[in-house]
Short mmCIF file of C-alpha atoms and ligand atoms in Angstrom, two decimals:
data_model
loop_
_atom_site.label_atom_id
_atom_site.label_comp_id
_atom_site.label_asym_id
_atom_site.label_seq_id
_atom_site.Cartn_x
_atom_site.Cartn_y
_atom_site.Cartn_z
CA MET A 263 -4.87 4.11 18.25
CA SER A 264 -5.21 6.50 20.87
CA THR A 265 -4.20 7.14 24.61
CA SER A 266 -4.11 9.95 26.44
CA ALA A 267 -1.91 13.17 26.59
CA GLY A 268 -0.75 15.25 29.25
CA SER A 269 -1.82 18.72 29.61
CA GLU A 270 -0.45 22.09 29.79
CA GLY A 271 -0.85 25.49 30.74
CA LYS A 272 -3.81 24.86 33.40
CA GLY A 273 -5.44 26.93 35.78
CA VAL A 274 -4.32 30.25 33.42
CA PRO A 275 -7.21 32.86 33.55
CA ASP A 276 -9.38 33.53 29.94
CA ALA A 277 -5.97 36.22 28.53
CA PRO A 278 -7.50 38.47 25.97
CA SER A 279 -5.64 38.00 22.55
CA LEU A 280 -2.48 40.88 22.61
CA HIS A 281 -1.72 39.59 19.09
CA ALA A 282 -3.75 40.02 15.49
CA ASP A 283 -3.83 36.66 13.61
CA ASP A 284 -1.63 38.63 10.82
CA GLU A 285 1.13 39.10 13.29
CA LEU A 286 1.16 35.41 14.51
CA ARG A 287 1.34 33.69 11.71
CA PRO A 288 4.61 34.65 10.54
CA LEU A 289 5.97 33.81 13.80
CA LEU A 290 3.69 30.28 13.97
CA THR A 291 5.76 29.36 10.49
CA ARG A 292 8.67 29.50 11.94
CA LEU A 293 8.40 28.16 15.15
CA GLY A 294 6.91 25.68 13.16
CA ALA A 295 9.60 24.91 11.13
CA GLU A 296 12.10 24.95 14.09
CA VAL A 297 10.66 22.38 15.95
CA GLY A 298 11.27 20.20 12.78
CA LEU A 299 6.99 20.43 11.04
CA ASP A 300 6.87 20.46 7.61
CA ALA A 301 3.98 22.71 7.34
CA LEU A 302 1.72 24.33 10.09
CA GLY A 303 -2.23 25.84 9.72
CA SER A 304 -4.97 27.03 11.71
CA ALA A 305 -8.48 24.87 12.31
CA PRO A 306 -11.58 25.67 14.05
CA VAL A 307 -12.53 23.74 17.13
CA ALA A 308 -15.88 21.86 16.16
CA TYR A 309 -16.94 20.19 13.07
CA PRO A 310 -20.66 20.44 13.17
CA ARG A 311 -20.73 19.16 8.91
CA HIS A 312 -19.19 16.04 9.97
CA GLU A 313 -21.55 14.93 13.03
CA GLN A 314 -24.28 13.24 10.79
CA PRO A 315 -21.71 11.24 8.64
CA LEU A 316 -19.43 11.05 11.93
CA LYS A 317 -22.87 9.12 13.30
CA THR A 318 -23.71 7.17 10.69
CA TRP A 319 -20.35 5.72 10.94
CA LEU A 320 -20.70 4.85 14.06
CA ASP A 321 -23.92 3.48 13.74
CA GLU A 322 -23.41 1.06 11.46
CA GLY A 323 -20.32 -0.14 13.66
CA ARG A 324 -17.75 0.76 11.54
CA HIS A 325 -15.75 1.26 14.37
CA ALA A 326 -15.29 -2.49 15.05
CA GLY A 327 -13.58 -3.03 18.60
CA MET A 328 -13.02 0.52 19.26
CA SER A 329 -15.30 1.49 21.37
CA TRP A 330 -12.91 5.14 22.54
CA LEU A 331 -14.05 5.91 19.32
CA ALA A 332 -17.37 5.81 19.74
CA GLU A 333 -17.41 7.12 23.45
CA SER A 334 -15.64 10.01 22.47
CA ALA A 335 -17.68 11.06 19.41
CA ASP A 336 -19.10 14.56 20.85
CA LEU A 337 -15.83 15.42 22.21
CA ARG A 338 -13.94 15.11 18.34
CA LEU A 339 -16.98 17.04 17.09
CA ASP A 340 -15.82 20.09 19.30
CA VAL A 341 -12.67 20.62 21.38
CA ARG A 342 -14.14 22.78 23.74
CA ARG A 343 -16.24 20.02 25.69
CA ARG A 344 -12.96 18.90 26.76
CA PHE A 345 -11.22 22.36 26.86
CA PRO A 346 -13.66 25.14 27.05
CA TRP A 347 -10.79 27.68 26.28
CA ALA A 348 -10.25 25.99 22.69
CA ARG A 349 -10.29 29.19 20.60
CA SER A 350 -8.42 27.18 17.52
CA LEU A 351 -6.07 24.45 16.58
CA LEU A 352 -2.18 24.08 14.96
CA VAL A 353 -2.24 21.45 12.43
CA GLY A 354 1.30 19.77 11.75
CA VAL A 355 2.46 17.72 9.29
CA LYS A 356 5.75 15.69 9.33
CA ALA A 357 6.15 13.55 5.88
CA TYR A 358 8.08 10.70 6.52
CA ARG A 359 9.67 7.89 3.91
CA PRO A 360 8.95 4.57 3.79
CA HIS A 361 12.06 3.13 3.07
CA ASP A 362 12.50 -0.51 0.71
CA PRO A 363 13.65 -3.16 3.71
CA PRO A 364 16.95 -5.21 3.10
CA ALA A 365 16.87 -7.45 0.99
CA GLY A 366 16.81 -11.58 1.83
CA SER A 367 17.03 -12.48 5.96
CA GLU A 368 18.72 -9.29 6.90
CA SER A 369 15.35 -7.91 6.03
CA GLY A 370 13.79 -9.87 9.40
CA ILE A 371 9.99 -8.98 9.99
CA VAL A 372 10.01 -5.68 8.46
CA ARG A 373 8.20 -6.69 5.36
CA GLY A 374 5.32 -7.44 7.28
CA VAL A 375 5.01 -4.10 9.34
CA SER A 376 4.05 -0.95 7.38
CA ALA A 377 6.55 1.89 6.84
CA TYR A 378 4.99 4.11 9.80
CA ALA A 379 6.06 1.62 12.33
CA ARG A 380 9.68 0.22 11.14
CA GLY A 381 11.64 2.63 13.19
CA ARG A 382 10.99 5.31 16.26
CA ASP A 383 7.65 5.46 17.32
CA TYR A 384 5.93 8.61 16.01
CA HIS A 385 3.46 9.47 18.72
CA GLU A 386 6.28 10.17 21.12
CA VAL A 387 9.00 11.91 18.63
CA LEU A 388 6.17 14.19 17.36
CA LEU A 389 4.27 14.76 20.82
CA ASP A 390 7.60 16.54 22.13
CA ARG A 391 7.76 18.43 19.01
CA PHE A 392 4.19 19.83 19.58
CA LYS A 393 4.77 20.42 23.29
CA LEU A 394 8.39 22.40 22.17
CA LEU A 395 5.97 24.07 19.87
CA GLY A 396 3.73 25.20 22.22
CA ASN A 397 6.47 26.03 24.95
CA ARG A 398 8.60 28.53 22.52
CA LEU A 399 5.04 29.99 21.28
CA GLU A 400 4.70 31.29 25.37
CA GLN A 401 8.02 32.14 25.09
CA GLU A 402 7.61 34.53 22.23
CA LEU A 403 4.46 35.81 23.05
CA THR A 404 5.46 36.62 26.49
CA PRO A 405 3.54 38.05 29.06
CA ARG A 406 0.45 36.96 27.03
CA PRO A 407 0.38 32.77 28.64
CA VAL A 408 -0.95 30.41 25.79
CA ARG A 409 -3.28 28.05 26.98
CA ARG A 410 -2.80 24.47 25.12
CA HIS A 411 -2.60 20.98 24.39
CA ALA A 412 -0.55 18.60 22.70
CA TYR A 413 -2.36 15.22 20.87
CA VAL A 414 -0.82 13.38 17.95
CA ASP A 415 -2.92 10.87 17.53
CA THR A 416 -3.47 10.99 21.31
CA GLY A 417 -6.67 12.31 21.98
CA PRO A 418 -10.29 13.11 20.71
CA VAL A 419 -10.00 15.37 18.05
CA LEU A 420 -10.47 14.36 14.18
CA GLU A 421 -7.36 15.03 12.84
CA ARG A 422 -7.49 14.40 8.90
CA GLN A 423 -10.68 17.15 8.98
CA ALA A 424 -9.09 19.28 10.89
CA ALA A 425 -5.95 19.05 8.62
CA VAL A 426 -8.71 19.78 5.53
CA GLU A 427 -9.93 22.53 7.41
CA ALA A 428 -6.23 24.05 7.85
CA GLY A 429 -5.29 24.21 4.20
CA LEU A 430 -3.36 21.46 4.62
CA GLY A 431 -4.28 19.39 1.97
CA TRP A 432 -7.71 16.74 1.13
CA GLN A 433 -9.32 13.61 2.10
CA GLY A 434 -8.53 10.69 -0.34
CA LYS A 435 -10.77 7.80 -1.19
CA ASN A 436 -8.23 5.85 0.81
CA GLY A 437 -9.11 8.18 3.50
CA LEU A 438 -6.07 9.68 4.27
CA LEU A 439 -4.62 13.59 3.91
CA LEU A 440 -3.32 13.65 0.59
CA ARG A 441 -0.64 16.76 0.24
CA PRO A 442 0.74 17.47 -3.90
CA GLY A 443 4.00 16.30 -3.64
CA GLU A 444 3.89 14.08 -0.11
CA GLY A 445 1.25 12.29 -1.02
CA SER A 446 0.00 10.54 2.26
CA TRP A 447 3.06 9.43 3.85
CA THR A 448 2.74 11.80 6.53
CA PHE A 449 1.81 12.04 10.24
CA LEU A 450 -0.76 14.68 11.91
CA GLY A 451 -0.49 16.41 15.05
CA VAL A 452 -2.57 19.41 17.16
CA LEU A 453 -1.86 21.70 19.01
CA VAL A 454 -5.36 22.93 20.83
CA THR A 455 -4.70 26.38 21.79
CA ASP A 456 -6.48 29.27 23.09
CA LEU A 457 -5.35 31.85 20.34
CA ASP A 458 -8.00 33.41 17.38
CA LEU A 459 -6.98 32.44 14.44
CA SER A 460 -8.43 32.45 11.14
CA PRO A 461 -8.42 29.11 9.78
CA GLY A 462 -5.93 28.02 6.87
CA PRO A 463 -2.56 27.25 6.57
CA LEU A 464 0.08 29.51 8.40
CA ASP A 465 2.42 30.49 5.13
CA GLY A 466 -0.93 31.61 3.47
CA HIS A 467 -0.04 28.32 0.57
CA THR A 468 -3.02 25.69 0.36
CA ALA A 469 -2.46 22.24 -0.55
CA SER A 470 -4.74 21.83 -3.06
CA GLY A 471 -5.55 18.76 -5.13
CA SER A 472 -7.96 15.89 -5.80
CA CYS A 473 -7.97 12.47 -5.97
CA GLY A 474 -9.85 12.87 -9.32
CA SER A 475 -11.44 9.79 -11.09
CA CYS A 476 -8.58 7.50 -9.55
CA ARG A 477 -9.95 4.58 -7.68
CA ALA A 478 -6.47 2.77 -7.34
CA CYS A 479 -6.68 2.55 -3.55
CA LEU A 480 -10.25 1.18 -3.07
CA ALA A 481 -9.43 -1.96 -6.01
CA ALA A 482 -6.06 -2.48 -4.21
CA CYS A 483 -7.57 -3.07 -0.89
CA PRO A 484 -7.53 -7.22 -0.19
CA THR A 485 -9.92 -7.00 1.97
CA GLY A 486 -12.88 -4.73 0.73
CA ALA A 487 -12.46 -2.57 3.92
CA LEU A 488 -12.90 0.54 1.77
CA ILE A 489 -16.41 0.23 1.16
CA ALA A 490 -17.08 3.31 -0.55
CA PRO A 491 -14.23 6.50 -1.61
CA GLY A 492 -13.24 7.85 1.97
CA VAL A 493 -14.97 5.13 4.14
CA ILE A 494 -13.49 2.59 5.92
CA ASP A 495 -14.84 -0.21 7.57
CA SER A 496 -12.43 -0.83 10.46
CA GLY A 497 -13.61 -4.34 11.04
CA ARG A 498 -12.03 -5.71 7.64
CA CYS A 499 -9.25 -3.10 7.49
CA ILE A 500 -5.68 -5.24 8.43
CA SER A 501 -4.43 -2.16 9.72
CA TYR A 502 -7.06 -2.51 12.75
CA LEU A 503 -6.74 -6.47 12.95
CA THR A 504 -3.28 -6.61 13.17
CA ILE A 505 -3.09 -3.56 15.35
CA GLU A 506 -6.07 -2.78 17.63
CA HIS A 507 -8.45 -6.42 17.00
CA ARG A 508 -7.95 -8.42 20.57
CA GLY A 509 -9.31 -11.90 20.39
CA PRO A 510 -9.42 -14.59 17.20
CA ILE A 511 -9.43 -13.11 13.99
CA ASP A 512 -12.40 -13.90 12.20
CA ARG A 513 -11.48 -16.70 9.84
CA SER A 514 -12.94 -15.82 6.16
CA LEU A 515 -10.17 -12.25 6.10
CA ARG A 516 -7.09 -14.61 7.29
CA ARG A 517 -6.02 -15.50 3.42
CA ALA A 518 -6.56 -12.25 2.66
CA MET A 519 -4.06 -10.78 5.10
CA GLY A 520 -0.86 -11.73 3.23
CA GLY A 521 2.00 -11.28 4.71
CA TRP A 522 0.85 -8.47 7.52
CA ILE A 523 1.93 -8.91 10.99
CA PHE A 524 1.49 -4.78 12.09
CA GLY A 525 -0.89 -2.74 9.92
CA CYS A 526 -0.43 -1.78 6.06
CA ASP A 527 0.19 0.07 3.44
CA LEU A 528 -1.76 -1.66 0.20
CA CYS A 529 -3.85 1.60 0.05
CA GLN A 530 -0.93 3.78 -0.12
CA THR A 531 1.66 2.32 -2.09
CA ALA A 532 -1.43 1.84 -4.81
CA CYS A 533 -1.67 5.54 -4.88
CA PRO A 534 -0.12 7.07 -7.97
CA ILE A 535 0.49 10.77 -5.73
CA ASN A 536 2.23 9.01 -3.25
CA HIS A 537 4.39 7.24 -6.62
CA ARG A 538 5.32 10.40 -7.95
CA ALA A 539 6.11 11.74 -4.13
CA LEU A 540 8.30 9.12 -3.85
CA ARG A 541 9.90 9.00 -7.26
CA ARG A 542 10.34 13.57 -7.10
CA GLN A 543 11.95 13.00 -3.78
CA LYS A 544 10.21 15.92 -2.74
CA ILE A 545 9.85 13.92 0.73
CA PRO A 546 12.82 15.68 3.16
CA GLY A 547 14.67 13.57 5.09
CA GLY A 548 17.30 10.62 4.15
CA PRO A 549 17.98 7.53 5.89
CA ALA A 550 20.09 9.22 8.25
CA GLU A 551 17.53 11.58 9.40
CA ASP A 552 14.34 10.06 9.10
CA ASP A 553 14.42 7.87 12.31
CA PHE A 554 10.96 7.09 11.92
CA THR A 555 10.85 4.52 9.23
CA ALA A 556 14.98 3.52 9.09
CA PRO A 557 14.38 -0.20 10.62
CA SER A 558 15.12 -0.59 14.22
CA PRO A 559 17.29 -3.76 14.91
CA ALA A 560 13.94 -4.93 17.20
CA LEU A 561 12.79 -5.74 13.51
CA THR A 562 15.49 -6.58 11.23
CA GLY A 563 17.79 -8.61 14.21
CA ILE A 564 14.67 -11.45 13.88
CA THR A 565 13.33 -13.91 11.95
CA LEU A 566 9.70 -15.17 11.65
CA PRO A 567 10.03 -18.52 13.65
CA GLN A 568 12.24 -16.63 15.76
CA LEU A 569 9.19 -14.00 16.85
CA LEU A 570 6.89 -17.40 16.97
CA SER A 571 8.85 -18.40 19.63
CA LEU A 572 9.47 -15.37 22.01
CA ASP A 573 7.92 -16.11 25.73
CA GLU A 574 6.59 -12.90 27.41
CA ASP A 575 9.70 -11.98 29.18
CA ALA A 576 11.95 -12.11 25.62
CA PHE A 577 8.68 -10.17 23.86
CA ARG A 578 8.40 -7.23 26.16
CA GLN A 579 12.68 -7.07 26.08
CA ARG A 580 12.84 -6.33 22.60
CA PHE A 581 9.41 -5.11 21.12
CA ARG A 582 8.59 -3.12 24.76
CA LYS A 583 10.30 0.71 23.24
CA THR A 584 8.97 -0.35 19.70
CA PRO A 585 5.67 0.61 18.27
CA LEU A 586 5.22 -3.42 17.90
CA TRP A 587 4.17 -3.49 21.76
CA ARG A 588 0.32 -1.97 20.86
CA PRO A 589 -0.81 -5.79 20.16
CA ARG A 590 1.23 -7.03 23.21
CA ARG A 591 2.67 -10.80 22.17
CA GLU A 592 -1.01 -12.48 21.94
CA GLY A 593 -1.64 -10.06 19.11
CA LEU A 594 1.83 -9.49 17.10
CA LEU A 595 2.21 -13.75 17.53
CA ARG A 596 -1.22 -14.55 16.69
CA ASN A 597 -0.67 -12.28 13.49
CA ALA A 598 2.69 -13.62 12.71
CA LEU A 599 0.82 -16.94 12.89
CA ILE A 600 -1.64 -16.06 9.95
CA ALA A 601 1.02 -14.67 8.22
CA ALA A 602 3.43 -17.50 8.06
CA ALA A 603 0.38 -19.82 7.12
CA ASN A 604 -0.33 -17.29 4.46
CA LEU A 605 3.54 -16.82 2.98
CA ARG A 606 3.42 -20.47 3.20
CA ARG A 607 6.56 -20.51 5.63
CA LEU A 608 7.24 -24.52 6.65
CA ASP A 609 10.08 -22.83 8.85
CA CYS A 610 7.48 -21.51 11.11
CA VAL A 611 5.97 -25.47 11.67
CA ASP A 612 8.08 -26.30 15.32
CA PRO A 613 7.07 -22.92 16.33
CA ALA A 614 3.62 -22.79 15.70
CA ARG A 615 3.12 -27.04 16.93
CA ALA A 616 4.81 -25.39 20.31
CA LEU A 617 1.96 -22.24 20.78
CA LEU A 618 -0.45 -25.51 20.89
CA ARG A 619 0.10 -25.82 24.31
CA ASP A 620 0.23 -21.81 24.76
CA PRO A 621 -1.65 -20.55 27.79
CA SER A 622 -3.81 -17.97 25.25
CA TRP A 623 -6.17 -19.37 23.46
CA VAL A 624 -6.08 -16.74 20.68
CA LEU A 625 -2.58 -18.31 20.40
CA ARG A 626 -3.93 -22.18 20.54
CA GLU A 627 -6.37 -21.21 18.04
CA ALA A 628 -4.00 -19.36 15.21
CA ALA A 629 -1.93 -22.07 15.82
CA SER A 630 -4.16 -24.83 14.75
CA TRP A 631 -5.33 -22.58 12.24
CA CYS A 632 -1.93 -22.27 10.76
CA LEU A 633 -0.72 -25.80 10.62
CA SER A 634 -4.10 -27.10 8.98
CA GLU A 635 -3.21 -24.51 6.64
CA LEU A 636 0.53 -25.23 6.00
CA ARG A 637 -0.58 -29.07 6.54
CA PRO A 638 3.08 -30.13 6.99
CA PRO A 639 3.89 -33.65 7.60
CA GLU A 640 4.33 -34.17 11.06
CA GLY A 641 2.17 -32.36 13.67
CA LEU A 642 -1.08 -33.97 13.22
CA ASP A 643 -1.12 -35.75 16.89
CA ASP A 644 -0.25 -32.39 18.12
CA LEU A 645 -3.26 -31.05 17.08
CA ARG A 646 -5.27 -34.09 17.96
CA ALA A 647 -4.23 -33.43 21.60
CA ALA A 648 -4.45 -30.24 21.59
CA MET A 649 -7.97 -30.43 20.69
CA GLN A 650 -8.10 -33.22 23.61
CA ARG A 651 -6.60 -30.59 26.07
CA GLU A 652 -9.47 -28.19 25.18
CA GLU A 653 -12.12 -27.70 28.25
CA ASP A 654 -14.32 -26.10 26.12
CA ALA A 655 -16.60 -27.59 23.86
CA GLN A 656 -17.13 -24.98 21.31
CA ARG A 657 -13.16 -24.37 21.38
CA GLN A 658 -13.09 -28.03 20.98
CA LYS A 659 -15.21 -27.86 18.23
CA VAL A 660 -13.23 -25.25 16.33
CA LEU A 661 -9.63 -27.33 16.18
CA ALA A 662 -11.41 -30.40 15.30
CA GLN A 663 -12.49 -28.10 11.88
CA ASP A 664 -8.87 -27.46 11.82
CA LEU A 665 -7.98 -31.14 12.48
CA ILE A 666 -10.91 -32.74 9.69
CA ARG A 667 -9.20 -30.19 7.23
CA TRP A 668 -5.90 -30.79 7.88
CA ALA A 669 -6.08 -34.56 7.98
CA GLY A 670 -8.96 -34.49 4.91
CA ALA A 671 -5.94 -32.89 2.67
CA LEU A 672 -2.92 -35.31 3.34
CA PRO A 673 -2.43 -38.14 1.45
CA ARG A 674 -3.88 -41.59 2.15
CA SER A 675 -1.19 -43.84 3.80
CA GLY A 676 -0.64 -47.33 1.81
C1 B12 B 205 -9.45 5.18 14.27
C2 B12 B 205 -7.98 5.72 13.06
C3 B12 B 205 -7.51 4.36 12.83
C4 B12 B 205 -8.80 2.99 12.49
C5 B12 B 205 -9.53 3.82 11.87
C6 B12 B 205 -9.32 4.44 10.70
C7 B12 B 205 -10.40 5.39 9.74
N1 B12 B 205 -10.50 6.05 9.27
O1 B12 B 205 -10.93 6.32 10.81
C8 B12 B 205 -7.56 2.31 11.78
C9 B12 B 205 -7.08 1.03 13.02
C10 B12 B 205 -8.52 1.23 11.20
C11 B12 B 205 -6.93 2.89 11.35
C12 B12 B 205 -5.94 2.17 9.89
C13 B12 B 205 -4.37 3.54 9.49
N2 B12 B 205 -4.53 4.40 10.14
CO1 B12 B 205 -5.27 5.72 11.65
N3 B12 B 205 -5.96 6.95 12.62
C14 B12 B 205 -7.18 6.11 13.66
C15 B12 B 205 -7.18 7.81 14.47
C16 B12 B 205 -7.15 8.00 15.89
C17 B12 B 205 -8.65 8.56 14.27
C18 B12 B 205 -9.84 8.18 13.06
C19 B12 B 205 -10.84 8.18 13.08
O2 B12 B 205 -11.21 9.87 13.83
N4 B12 B 205 -11.88 8.00 12.55
C20 B12 B 205 -13.53 8.36 12.18
C21 B12 B 205 -13.78 8.36 11.00
C22 B12 B 205 -15.22 8.35 11.20
O3 B12 B 205 -12.94 9.05 10.78
P1 B12 B 205 -13.15 8.78 8.96
O4 B12 B 205 -12.70 7.59 8.76
O5 B12 B 205 -12.51 9.97 8.36
O6 B12 B 205 -14.47 8.82 8.58
C23 B12 B 205 -15.45 10.03 7.72
C24 B12 B 205 -15.53 9.79 6.53
O7 B12 B 205 -15.81 8.69 6.12
C25 B12 B 205 -16.34 10.82 5.66
N5 B12 B 205 -17.05 10.98 4.42
C26 B12 B 205 -17.88 10.16 4.47
N6 B12 B 205 -18.10 10.12 2.78
C27 B12 B 205 -17.06 10.04 2.20
C28 B12 B 205 -16.70 10.52 0.77
C29 B12 B 205 -15.21 10.76 1.31
C30 B12 B 205 -14.44 10.90 -0.64
C31 B12 B 205 -14.60 11.07 1.98
C32 B12 B 205 -13.33 11.93 1.37
C33 B12 B 205 -14.42 11.36 3.21
C34 B12 B 205 -16.19 10.82 3.06
O8 B12 B 205 -17.43 11.05 6.96
C35 B12 B 205 -16.83 10.28 8.05
C36 B12 B 205 -17.23 11.41 8.97
O9 B12 B 205 -16.35 12.76 8.65
C37 B12 B 205 -6.30 9.06 14.03
C38 B12 B 205 -5.93 10.32 14.50
C39 B12 B 205 -7.14 11.15 14.92
N7 B12 B 205 -7.31 11.31 16.08
O10 B12 B 205 -7.41 11.78 13.99
C40 B12 B 205 -5.78 7.96 12.95
C41 B12 B 205 -4.95 8.51 11.21
C42 B12 B 205 -5.84 8.59 10.95
N8 B12 B 205 -4.47 6.70 11.35
C43 B12 B 205 -2.99 7.45 10.48
C44 B12 B 205 -2.27 6.28 9.94
C45 B12 B 205 -1.28 6.45 9.45
C46 B12 B 205 -3.14 4.97 9.52
C47 B12 B 205 -2.38 3.71 8.56
C48 B12 B 205 -2.22 4.31 7.72
C49 B12 B 205 -1.94 2.85 9.45
C50 B12 B 205 -0.94 1.75 8.69
N9 B12 B 205 -0.27 2.13 7.59
O11 B12 B 205 -1.92 0.48 8.93
C51 B12 B 205 -4.40 3.03 8.36
C52 B12 B 205 -4.54 3.66 7.15
C53 B12 B 205 -6.38 3.04 7.52
C54 B12 B 205 -7.14 3.75 6.36
N10 B12 B 205 -6.67 3.97 4.71
O12 B12 B 205 -7.46 4.85 7.20
C55 B12 B 205 -2.75 8.79 10.16
C56 B12 B 205 -3.22 9.71 9.06
C57 B12 B 205 -2.01 10.40 8.44
C58 B12 B 205 -2.60 10.65 7.37
N11 B12 B 205 -1.63 10.77 6.48
O13 B12 B 205 -3.71 11.20 6.98
C59 B12 B 205 -3.79 9.53 11.50
C60 B12 B 205 -3.90 11.20 11.13
C61 B12 B 205 -2.84 9.31 12.52
C62 B12 B 205 -1.54 10.95 12.91
N12 B12 B 205 -1.65 11.35 13.97
O14 B12 B 205 -0.52 10.35 11.76
N13 B12 B 205 -6.70 4.25 11.92
S1 SF4 B 206 -4.86 -0.70 4.71
FE1 SF4 B 206 -5.20 -2.19 4.18
S2 SF4 B 206 -6.40 -3.10 4.65
FE2 SF4 B 206 -6.84 -1.02 5.42
S3 SF4 B 206 -7.91 -0.11 4.16
FE3 SF4 B 206 -5.51 0.00 3.62
S4 SF4 B 206 -5.22 -1.81 2.21
FE4 SF4 B 206 -7.44 -2.12 2.78
S1 SF4 B 207 -5.30 5.47 -4.95
FE1 SF4 B 207 -6.04 7.44 -5.91
S2 SF4 B 207 -8.01 7.35 -5.10
FE2 SF4 B 207 -6.78 6.66 -3.34
S3 SF4 B 207 -6.36 8.20 -2.26
FE3 SF4 B 207 -4.61 7.98 -4.63
S4 SF4 B 207 -5.38 9.18 -5.46
FE4 SF4 B 207 -6.73 9.16 -4.01
#
């Protein structure tokens, strides 16, 4: 979930702090609201307390295939390793509202997509807001230049830990930042700055709370990815598997993935604090304003079998400007084949048969698994032919197992 972001304010000499903390706080609170953030706090640049837990998590391989997390661990623990001029982090929160998808076929593939990814890409929308915050701040503080760099899930910062230090909430047992009244339906972003600010919420209202004895999220996770309160094994997390993982997905996890084709919301929908937040309608913004989660036509205008029938060009045209572009066609169609099997979608059999001939092994393998789960009356010969076409003995063996599983389950003829 991480890429690099542009930097601003390069080449400015170290500037002394011209403004006292007390003067900056009301200004920053006003600017945060003006650029559309719900809350803003300041946090330290270094996180020595998290060094050991982070390194243990990485040593245990809990980051799965996200090698970039291990490579950037030291940068995450202290942003001065990348920006030696950094003095504080401005951490911002933006709430979103998970809409109920429209009923029936009009919902297209929306139900399989995590709420945060159904509309506009939050990375783009919020990164612009954080950059604007930096520009407005510099205007207001003229002639003092402000060195700064914006991140919204786009760089090596411990965003949730920074948000906790900034008094914006607590890290829940689902691992996410929770806020009273809003729960975890929030995005986070950071502006690294050279401003000397003491840590805490800029409006002085600390968002405190705790999970208490609740463990609903741990119980709700179908793959057992929450291995302890607040600790995630990414290799088992449906969000990781559907968005970040490249290659075939571990077969032992597929049935537990249900109908998700991009992300997963189960540890959030199980959370009583999130339920209360939605009931009280405390999340600002309605469907008209909240363009993060209002489903885009790219998702509502397509069914699961239609998705499985897209070639590279059609896929690019439809998804290039949406969050679903990240796993590319190979990843998203792989997920859709698994969802089709789990949802018993016999209308996906024909496109799955066609995918047995796809140039991608990941898709041929997922199509074979999908068909062997669905066991339709037709298509066995296609799978046999697909197995014979494979040149690699290991791959042939995988498809042969599916063939045996499928054939063994068919009623005997005669
Ligand atoms: C990598 C990543 C993922 C990975 C790994 C998840 C993870 N928890 O780290 C995957 C792909 C699985 C993922 C999934 C999701 N992600 Co993500 N992800 C990130 C990213 C880029 C880095 C996170 C990171 O640094 N992980 C490293 C590990 C070591 O951190 P950690 O899990 O907090 O580990 C600490 C705890 O285990 C702690 N610990 C040890 N014992 C205990 C005990 C307790 C009780 C607690 C609380 C903690 C604790 O010690 C560790 C070290 O400090 C951040 C953006 C960012 N730059 O921060 C977004 C981010 C965390 N993701 C986000 C979102 C929205 C999601 C999803 C909800 C998306 C979805 N719907 O599918 C899921 C939720 C899954 C989950 N329950 O965590 C948001 C969270 C917003 C919020 N309100 O908190 C972020 C902040 C992006 C953003 N800018 O908004 N994500
Ligand atoms: S996002 Fe889904 S799979 Fe991942 S921890 Fe939460 S419930 Fe489990
Ligand atoms: S479900 Fe319960 S334990 Fe999990 S994050 Fe919500 S309040 Fe905390």
